Coordinates of C-alpha atoms in Angstrom, one line a residue:
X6 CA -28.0 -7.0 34.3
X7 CA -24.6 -5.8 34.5
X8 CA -23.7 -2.4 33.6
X9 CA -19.7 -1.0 33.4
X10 CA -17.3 0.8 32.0
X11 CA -14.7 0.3 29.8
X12 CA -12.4 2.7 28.5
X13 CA -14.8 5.5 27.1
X14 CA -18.1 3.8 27.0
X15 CA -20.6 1.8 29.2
X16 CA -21.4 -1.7 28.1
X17 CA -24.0 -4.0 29.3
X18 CA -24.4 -7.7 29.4
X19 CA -27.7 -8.6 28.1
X20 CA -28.9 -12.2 29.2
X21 CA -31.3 -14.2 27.1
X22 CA -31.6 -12.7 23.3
X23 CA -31.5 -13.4 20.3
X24 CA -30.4 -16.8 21.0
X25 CA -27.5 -15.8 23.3
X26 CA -26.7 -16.2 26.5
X27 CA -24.9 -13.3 26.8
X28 CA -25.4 -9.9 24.3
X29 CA -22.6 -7.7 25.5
X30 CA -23.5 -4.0 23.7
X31 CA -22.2 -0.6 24.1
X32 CA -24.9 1.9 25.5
X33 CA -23.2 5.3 25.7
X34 CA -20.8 7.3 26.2
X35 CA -18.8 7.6 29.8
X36 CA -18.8 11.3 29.4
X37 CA -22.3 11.4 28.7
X38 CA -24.1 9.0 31.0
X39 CA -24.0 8.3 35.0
X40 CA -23.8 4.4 35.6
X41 CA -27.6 4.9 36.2
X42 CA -28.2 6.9 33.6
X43 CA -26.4 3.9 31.5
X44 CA -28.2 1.2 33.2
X45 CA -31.9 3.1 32.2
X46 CA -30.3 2.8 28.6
X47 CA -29.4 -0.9 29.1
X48 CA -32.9 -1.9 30.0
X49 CA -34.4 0.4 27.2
X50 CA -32.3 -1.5 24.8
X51 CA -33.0 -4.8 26.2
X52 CA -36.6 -4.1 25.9
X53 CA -36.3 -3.3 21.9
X54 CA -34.5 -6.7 21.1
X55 CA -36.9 -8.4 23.5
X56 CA -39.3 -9.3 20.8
X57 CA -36.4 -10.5 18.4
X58 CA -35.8 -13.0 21.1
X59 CA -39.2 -14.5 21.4
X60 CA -39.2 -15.0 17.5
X61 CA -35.8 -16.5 18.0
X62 CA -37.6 -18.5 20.3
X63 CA -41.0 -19.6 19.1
X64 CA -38.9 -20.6 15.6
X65 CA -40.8 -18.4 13.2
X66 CA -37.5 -15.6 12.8
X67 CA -37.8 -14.5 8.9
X68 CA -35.1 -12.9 7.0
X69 CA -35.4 -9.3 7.6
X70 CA -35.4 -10.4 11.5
X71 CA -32.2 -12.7 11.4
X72 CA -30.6 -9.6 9.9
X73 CA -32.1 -7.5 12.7
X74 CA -30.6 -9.8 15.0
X75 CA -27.2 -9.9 13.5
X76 CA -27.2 -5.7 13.6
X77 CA -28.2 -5.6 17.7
X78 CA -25.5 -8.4 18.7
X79 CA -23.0 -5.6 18.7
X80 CA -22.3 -2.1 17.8
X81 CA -22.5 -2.1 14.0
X82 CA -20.8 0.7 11.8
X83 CA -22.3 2.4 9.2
X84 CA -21.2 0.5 6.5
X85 CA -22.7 -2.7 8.1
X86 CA -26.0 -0.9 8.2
X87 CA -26.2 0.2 4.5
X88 CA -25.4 -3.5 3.6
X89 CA -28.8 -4.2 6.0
X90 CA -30.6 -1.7 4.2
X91 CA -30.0 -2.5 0.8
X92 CA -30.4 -5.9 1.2
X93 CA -33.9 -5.2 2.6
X94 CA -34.6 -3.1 -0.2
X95 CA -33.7 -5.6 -2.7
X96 CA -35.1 -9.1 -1.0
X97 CA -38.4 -8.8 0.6
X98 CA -38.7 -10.5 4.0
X99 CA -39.5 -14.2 3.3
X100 CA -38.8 -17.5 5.7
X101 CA -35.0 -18.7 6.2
X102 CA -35.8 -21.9 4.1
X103 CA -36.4 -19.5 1.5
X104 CA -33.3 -17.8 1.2
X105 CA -30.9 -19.6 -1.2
X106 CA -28.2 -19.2 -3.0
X107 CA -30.7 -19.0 -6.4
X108 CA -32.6 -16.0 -4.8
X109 CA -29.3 -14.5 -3.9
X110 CA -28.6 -14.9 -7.6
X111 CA -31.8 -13.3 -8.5
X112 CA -31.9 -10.2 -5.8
X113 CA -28.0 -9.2 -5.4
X114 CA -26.4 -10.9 -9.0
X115 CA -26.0 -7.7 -10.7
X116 CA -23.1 -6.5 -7.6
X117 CA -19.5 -7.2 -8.8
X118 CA -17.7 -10.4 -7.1
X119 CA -16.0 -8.3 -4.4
X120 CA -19.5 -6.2 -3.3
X121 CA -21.2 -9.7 -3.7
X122 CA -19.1 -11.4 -1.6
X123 CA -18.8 -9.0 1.2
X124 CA -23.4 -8.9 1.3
X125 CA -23.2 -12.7 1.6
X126 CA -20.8 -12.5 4.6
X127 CA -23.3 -10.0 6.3
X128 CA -26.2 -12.7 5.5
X129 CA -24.1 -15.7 6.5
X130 CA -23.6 -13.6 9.3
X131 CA -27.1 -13.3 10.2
X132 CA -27.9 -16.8 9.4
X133 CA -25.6 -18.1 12.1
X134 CA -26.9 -15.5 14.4
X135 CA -30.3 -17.1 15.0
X136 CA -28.7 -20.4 14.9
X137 CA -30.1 -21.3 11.0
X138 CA -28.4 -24.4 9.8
X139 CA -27.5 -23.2 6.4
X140 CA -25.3 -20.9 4.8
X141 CA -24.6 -19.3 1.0
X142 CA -22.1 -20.4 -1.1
X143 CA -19.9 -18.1 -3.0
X144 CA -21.0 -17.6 -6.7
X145 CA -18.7 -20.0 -9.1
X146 CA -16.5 -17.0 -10.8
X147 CA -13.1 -18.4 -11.4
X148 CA -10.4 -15.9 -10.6
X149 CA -8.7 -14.6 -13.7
X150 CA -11.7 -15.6 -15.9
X151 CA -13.2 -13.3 -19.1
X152 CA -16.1 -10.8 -18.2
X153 CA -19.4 -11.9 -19.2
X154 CA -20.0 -9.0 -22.5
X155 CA -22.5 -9.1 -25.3
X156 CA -21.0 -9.6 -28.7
X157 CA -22.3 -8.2 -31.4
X158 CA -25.4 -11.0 -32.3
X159 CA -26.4 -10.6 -29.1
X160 CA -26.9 -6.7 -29.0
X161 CA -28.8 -7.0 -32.2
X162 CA -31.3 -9.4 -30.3
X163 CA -31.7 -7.1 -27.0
X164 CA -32.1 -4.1 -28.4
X165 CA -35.2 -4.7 -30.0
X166 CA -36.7 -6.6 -27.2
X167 CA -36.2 -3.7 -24.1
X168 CA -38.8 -1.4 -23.9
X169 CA -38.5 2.0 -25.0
X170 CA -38.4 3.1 -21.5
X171 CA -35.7 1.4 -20.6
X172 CA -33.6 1.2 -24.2
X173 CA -32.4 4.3 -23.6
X174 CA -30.2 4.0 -20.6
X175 CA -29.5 0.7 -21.2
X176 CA -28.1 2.1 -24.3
X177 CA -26.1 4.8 -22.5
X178 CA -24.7 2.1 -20.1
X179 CA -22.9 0.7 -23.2
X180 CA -21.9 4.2 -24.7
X181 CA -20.3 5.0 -21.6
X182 CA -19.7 2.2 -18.9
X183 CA -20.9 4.2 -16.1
X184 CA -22.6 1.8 -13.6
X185 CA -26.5 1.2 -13.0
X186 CA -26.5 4.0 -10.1
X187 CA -25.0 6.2 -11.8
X188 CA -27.1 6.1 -14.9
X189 CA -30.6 5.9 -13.4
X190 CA -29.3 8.7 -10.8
X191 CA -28.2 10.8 -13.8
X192 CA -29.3 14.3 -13.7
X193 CA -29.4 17.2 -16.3
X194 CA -27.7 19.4 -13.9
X195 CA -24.6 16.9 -14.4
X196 CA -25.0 16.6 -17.5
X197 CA -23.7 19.4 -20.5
X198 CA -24.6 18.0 -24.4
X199 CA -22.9 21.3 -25.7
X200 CA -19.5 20.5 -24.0
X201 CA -19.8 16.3 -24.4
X202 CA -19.5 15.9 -21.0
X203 CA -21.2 14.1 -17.8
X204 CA -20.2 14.8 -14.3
X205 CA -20.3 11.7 -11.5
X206 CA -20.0 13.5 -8.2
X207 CA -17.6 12.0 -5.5
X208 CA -20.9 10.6 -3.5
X209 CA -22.0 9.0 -6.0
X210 CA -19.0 7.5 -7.4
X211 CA -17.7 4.0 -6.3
X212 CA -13.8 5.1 -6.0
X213 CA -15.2 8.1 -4.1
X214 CA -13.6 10.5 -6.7
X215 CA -15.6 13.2 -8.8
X216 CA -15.6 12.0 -12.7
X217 CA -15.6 14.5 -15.9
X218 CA -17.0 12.0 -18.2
X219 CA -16.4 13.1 -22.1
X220 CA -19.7 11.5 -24.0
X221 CA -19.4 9.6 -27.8
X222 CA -21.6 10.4 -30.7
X223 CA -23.6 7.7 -29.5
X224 CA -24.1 9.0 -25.9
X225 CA -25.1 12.2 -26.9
X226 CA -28.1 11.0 -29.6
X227 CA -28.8 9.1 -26.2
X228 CA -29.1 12.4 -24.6
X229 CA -30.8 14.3 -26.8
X230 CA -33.4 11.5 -27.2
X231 CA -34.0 12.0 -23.8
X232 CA -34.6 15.8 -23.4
X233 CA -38.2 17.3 -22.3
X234 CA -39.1 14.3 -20.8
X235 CA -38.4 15.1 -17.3
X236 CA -37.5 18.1 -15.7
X237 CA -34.6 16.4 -13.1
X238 CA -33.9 12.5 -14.0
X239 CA -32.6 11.6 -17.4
X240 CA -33.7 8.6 -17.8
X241 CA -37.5 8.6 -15.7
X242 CA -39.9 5.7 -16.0
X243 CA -43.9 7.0 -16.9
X244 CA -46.8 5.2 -15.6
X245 CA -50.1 5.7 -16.8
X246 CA -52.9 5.2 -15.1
X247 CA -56.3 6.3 -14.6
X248 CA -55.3 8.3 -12.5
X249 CA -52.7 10.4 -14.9
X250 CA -49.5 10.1 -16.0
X251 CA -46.7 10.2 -13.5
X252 CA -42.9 10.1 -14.1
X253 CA -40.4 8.8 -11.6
X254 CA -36.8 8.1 -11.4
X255 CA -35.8 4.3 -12.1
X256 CA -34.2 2.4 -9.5
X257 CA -33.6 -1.4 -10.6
X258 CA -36.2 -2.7 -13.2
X259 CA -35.8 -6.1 -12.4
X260 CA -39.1 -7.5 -14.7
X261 CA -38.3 -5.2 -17.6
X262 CA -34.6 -6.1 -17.5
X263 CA -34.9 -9.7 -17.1
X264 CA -38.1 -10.2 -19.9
X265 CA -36.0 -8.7 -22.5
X266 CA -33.2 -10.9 -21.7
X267 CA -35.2 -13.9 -21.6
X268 CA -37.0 -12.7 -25.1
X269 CA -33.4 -12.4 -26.7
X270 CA -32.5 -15.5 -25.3
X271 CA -29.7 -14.2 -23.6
X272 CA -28.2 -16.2 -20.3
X273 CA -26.1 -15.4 -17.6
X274 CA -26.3 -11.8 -18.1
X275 CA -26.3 -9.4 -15.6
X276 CA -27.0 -5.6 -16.1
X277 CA -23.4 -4.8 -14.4
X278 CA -22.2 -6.8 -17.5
X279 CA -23.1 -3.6 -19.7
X280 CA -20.0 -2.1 -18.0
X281 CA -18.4 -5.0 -19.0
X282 CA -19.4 -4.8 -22.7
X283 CA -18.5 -0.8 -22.6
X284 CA -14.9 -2.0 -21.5
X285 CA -14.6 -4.7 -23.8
X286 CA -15.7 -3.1 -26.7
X287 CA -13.2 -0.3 -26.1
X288 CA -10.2 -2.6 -25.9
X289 CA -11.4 -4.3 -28.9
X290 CA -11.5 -1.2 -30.8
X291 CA -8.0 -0.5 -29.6
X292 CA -9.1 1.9 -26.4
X293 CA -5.6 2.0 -24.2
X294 CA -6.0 0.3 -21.1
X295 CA -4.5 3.5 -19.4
X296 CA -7.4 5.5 -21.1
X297 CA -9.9 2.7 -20.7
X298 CA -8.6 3.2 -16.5
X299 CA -9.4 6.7 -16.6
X300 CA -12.7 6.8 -18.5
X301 CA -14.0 3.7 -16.3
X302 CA -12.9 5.5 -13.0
X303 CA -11.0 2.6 -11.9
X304 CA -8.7 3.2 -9.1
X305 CA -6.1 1.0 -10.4
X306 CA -4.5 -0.5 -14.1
X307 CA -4.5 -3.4 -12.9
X308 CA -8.3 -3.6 -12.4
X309 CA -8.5 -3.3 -16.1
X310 CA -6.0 -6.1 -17.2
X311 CA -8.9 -8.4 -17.2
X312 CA -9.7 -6.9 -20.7
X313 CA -6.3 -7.1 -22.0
X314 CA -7.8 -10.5 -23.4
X315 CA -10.1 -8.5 -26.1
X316 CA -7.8 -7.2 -28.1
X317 CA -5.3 -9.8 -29.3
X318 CA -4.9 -7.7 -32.6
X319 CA -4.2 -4.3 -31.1
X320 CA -1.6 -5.5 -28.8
X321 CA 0.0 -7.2 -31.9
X322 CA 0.2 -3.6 -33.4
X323 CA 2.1 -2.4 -30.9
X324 CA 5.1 -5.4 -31.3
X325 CA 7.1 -4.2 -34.2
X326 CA 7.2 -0.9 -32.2
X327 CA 10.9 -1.7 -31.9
X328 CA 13.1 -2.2 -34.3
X329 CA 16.7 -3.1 -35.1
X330 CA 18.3 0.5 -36.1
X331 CA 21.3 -1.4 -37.2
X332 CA 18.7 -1.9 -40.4
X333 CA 17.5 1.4 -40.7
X334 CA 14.5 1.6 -38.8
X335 CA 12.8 3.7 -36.5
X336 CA 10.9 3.2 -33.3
X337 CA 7.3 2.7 -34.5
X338 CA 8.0 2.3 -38.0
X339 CA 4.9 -0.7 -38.1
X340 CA 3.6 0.5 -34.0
X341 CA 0.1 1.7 -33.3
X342 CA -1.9 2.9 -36.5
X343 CA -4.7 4.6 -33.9
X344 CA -8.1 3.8 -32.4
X345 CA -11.3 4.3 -33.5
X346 CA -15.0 5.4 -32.0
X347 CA -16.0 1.3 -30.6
X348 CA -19.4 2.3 -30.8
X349 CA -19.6 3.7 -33.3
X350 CA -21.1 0.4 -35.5
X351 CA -23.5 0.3 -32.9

């Protein structure tokens, strides 16, 4: 095995694993490691992805493995890792035949296009590591194309067909937009009925920016709803057994989520498209897209132009906000007459 240096790190060429004829990974630091020192580390490492290679091998390399192999090829960052872990988390470890563009669907369909796209590269990735014939296709979202939102026949059939543990946020999801992590992570420290508002910490936001939420009517009958029935978590999931009752934070209720859709004979729904709905509904109710930016926490306008669409009628409004004042009128005379709560026939 060869061990050396180069610039401020020892790297080692690995023969024979995963596949590859030649792994080439970094083992430590050139200020932290003698060249035997380095070379103990090298045959420690090549010890770990030894059985990795005889599954790659004998043919029988699962899922989970392939995307063990694609993390040991090379040094991997932490972003790289997170992907690995949450794809784990989501898609139990099943055989490579088994992992298809419908499971995809079904285990990662609720990311947005950009998030979606950049966990099928890592399994692509993966795939082709281990030499698997087959890769993922991108999902068929046209570029430009309308979000996917419930209309207003369509809410009436869902909402009486979730059940009453999960109602409740999924209702909140609509009064406010905020994203499935962010609503099954609430907690009542974040949250303040008296002043309207909910806080979305930096870490836990997708921009990375700390969000002070103001909450509609219909949020806070949400809230209050939910009050005394856990301590932390807003919106908790109770089990009963024999055993006792126990309450827990939700994560992803996959089987509850997707029942009630299939009940109200809703398709092509995912629960990411609440956010959508939020948005839409907001527009349609003549919401600003500047204000619909800031409430939605989106870095950018033009992340929101996709629901300029919604509101034909409240764009219209804002035509005749210029007039000829060679005829006596003002700026605005026929403009904007003002928006109005979009939830609030909900």
């Amino acid at each position: 095995m060869r061990v050396y240096a180069r610039g401020a790190h020892w790297y080692a060429d690995i023969r024979g694993v995963a596949g590859v004829e030649r792994t080439r990974r970094a083992v430590g630091a050139v200020s932290e490691f003698t060249q035997e020192q380095a070379t103990v580390e090298a045959y420690k490492l090549a010890a770990a992805l030894q059985p990795v290679a005889d599954a790659v091998a004998a043919g029988s390399v699962t899922f989970h493995t392939a995307l063990l192999v694609w993390l040991r090829l090379k040094t991997r960052g932490r972003t790289d890792k997170s992907v690995v872990r949450v794809i784990c988390e989501e898609w139990p470890d099943c055989p490579l035949e088994k992992v298809t563009n419908a499971q995809m669907a079904v285990r990662l369909g609720d990311l947005e296009d950009g998030t979606y796209d950049r966990y099928l590269s890592v399994i692509n990735a993966a795939l082709n590591a281990v030499d698997w014939p087959k890769r993922l296709t991108k999902r068929n979202t046209p570029r430009g194309s309308a979000p996917r939102y419930l209309s207003a026949e369509e809410w009436a059939r869902l909402k009486p067909a979730l059940p009453a543990h999960l109602l409740p946020a999924v209702e909140f999801a609509l009064a406010t937009g905020l994203r499935r992590a962010n609503v099954f992570g609430l907690e009542w420290p974040n949250v303040n009925i008296d002043n309207r508002t909910v806080t979305v910490w930096a870490q836990r936001a997708k921009g990375k920016r700390t969000l002070h939420l103001p909450l509609s009517d219909w949020a806070i009958a949400v809230l209050q709803g939910q009050v005394g029935k856990h301590e932390l978590v807003v919106f908790p999931y109770s089990r009963t057994t024999s055993r006792g009752t126990t309450h827990k934070a939700m994560i992803d209720p996959k089987t509850a989520w997707g029942a009630a859709l299939a009940t109200a004979g809703i398709n092509d729904f995912r629960w990411h498209d609440l956010r959508h709905t939020w948005a839409t509904w907001s527009v349609q109710a003549g919401m600003p897209l500047k204000v619909l930016q800031e409430l939605g926490g989106w870095a950018t306008l033009d992340m929101v132009l996709v629901y300029a669409h919604a509101a034909p009628s409240v764009l219209q409004g804002w035509a005749n906000a210029v007039s000829d004042p060679s005829k006596g009128h003002k700026l605005g005379d026929e403009g904007h007459k003002g928006a109005h709560d979009p939830l609030k026939a909900a």
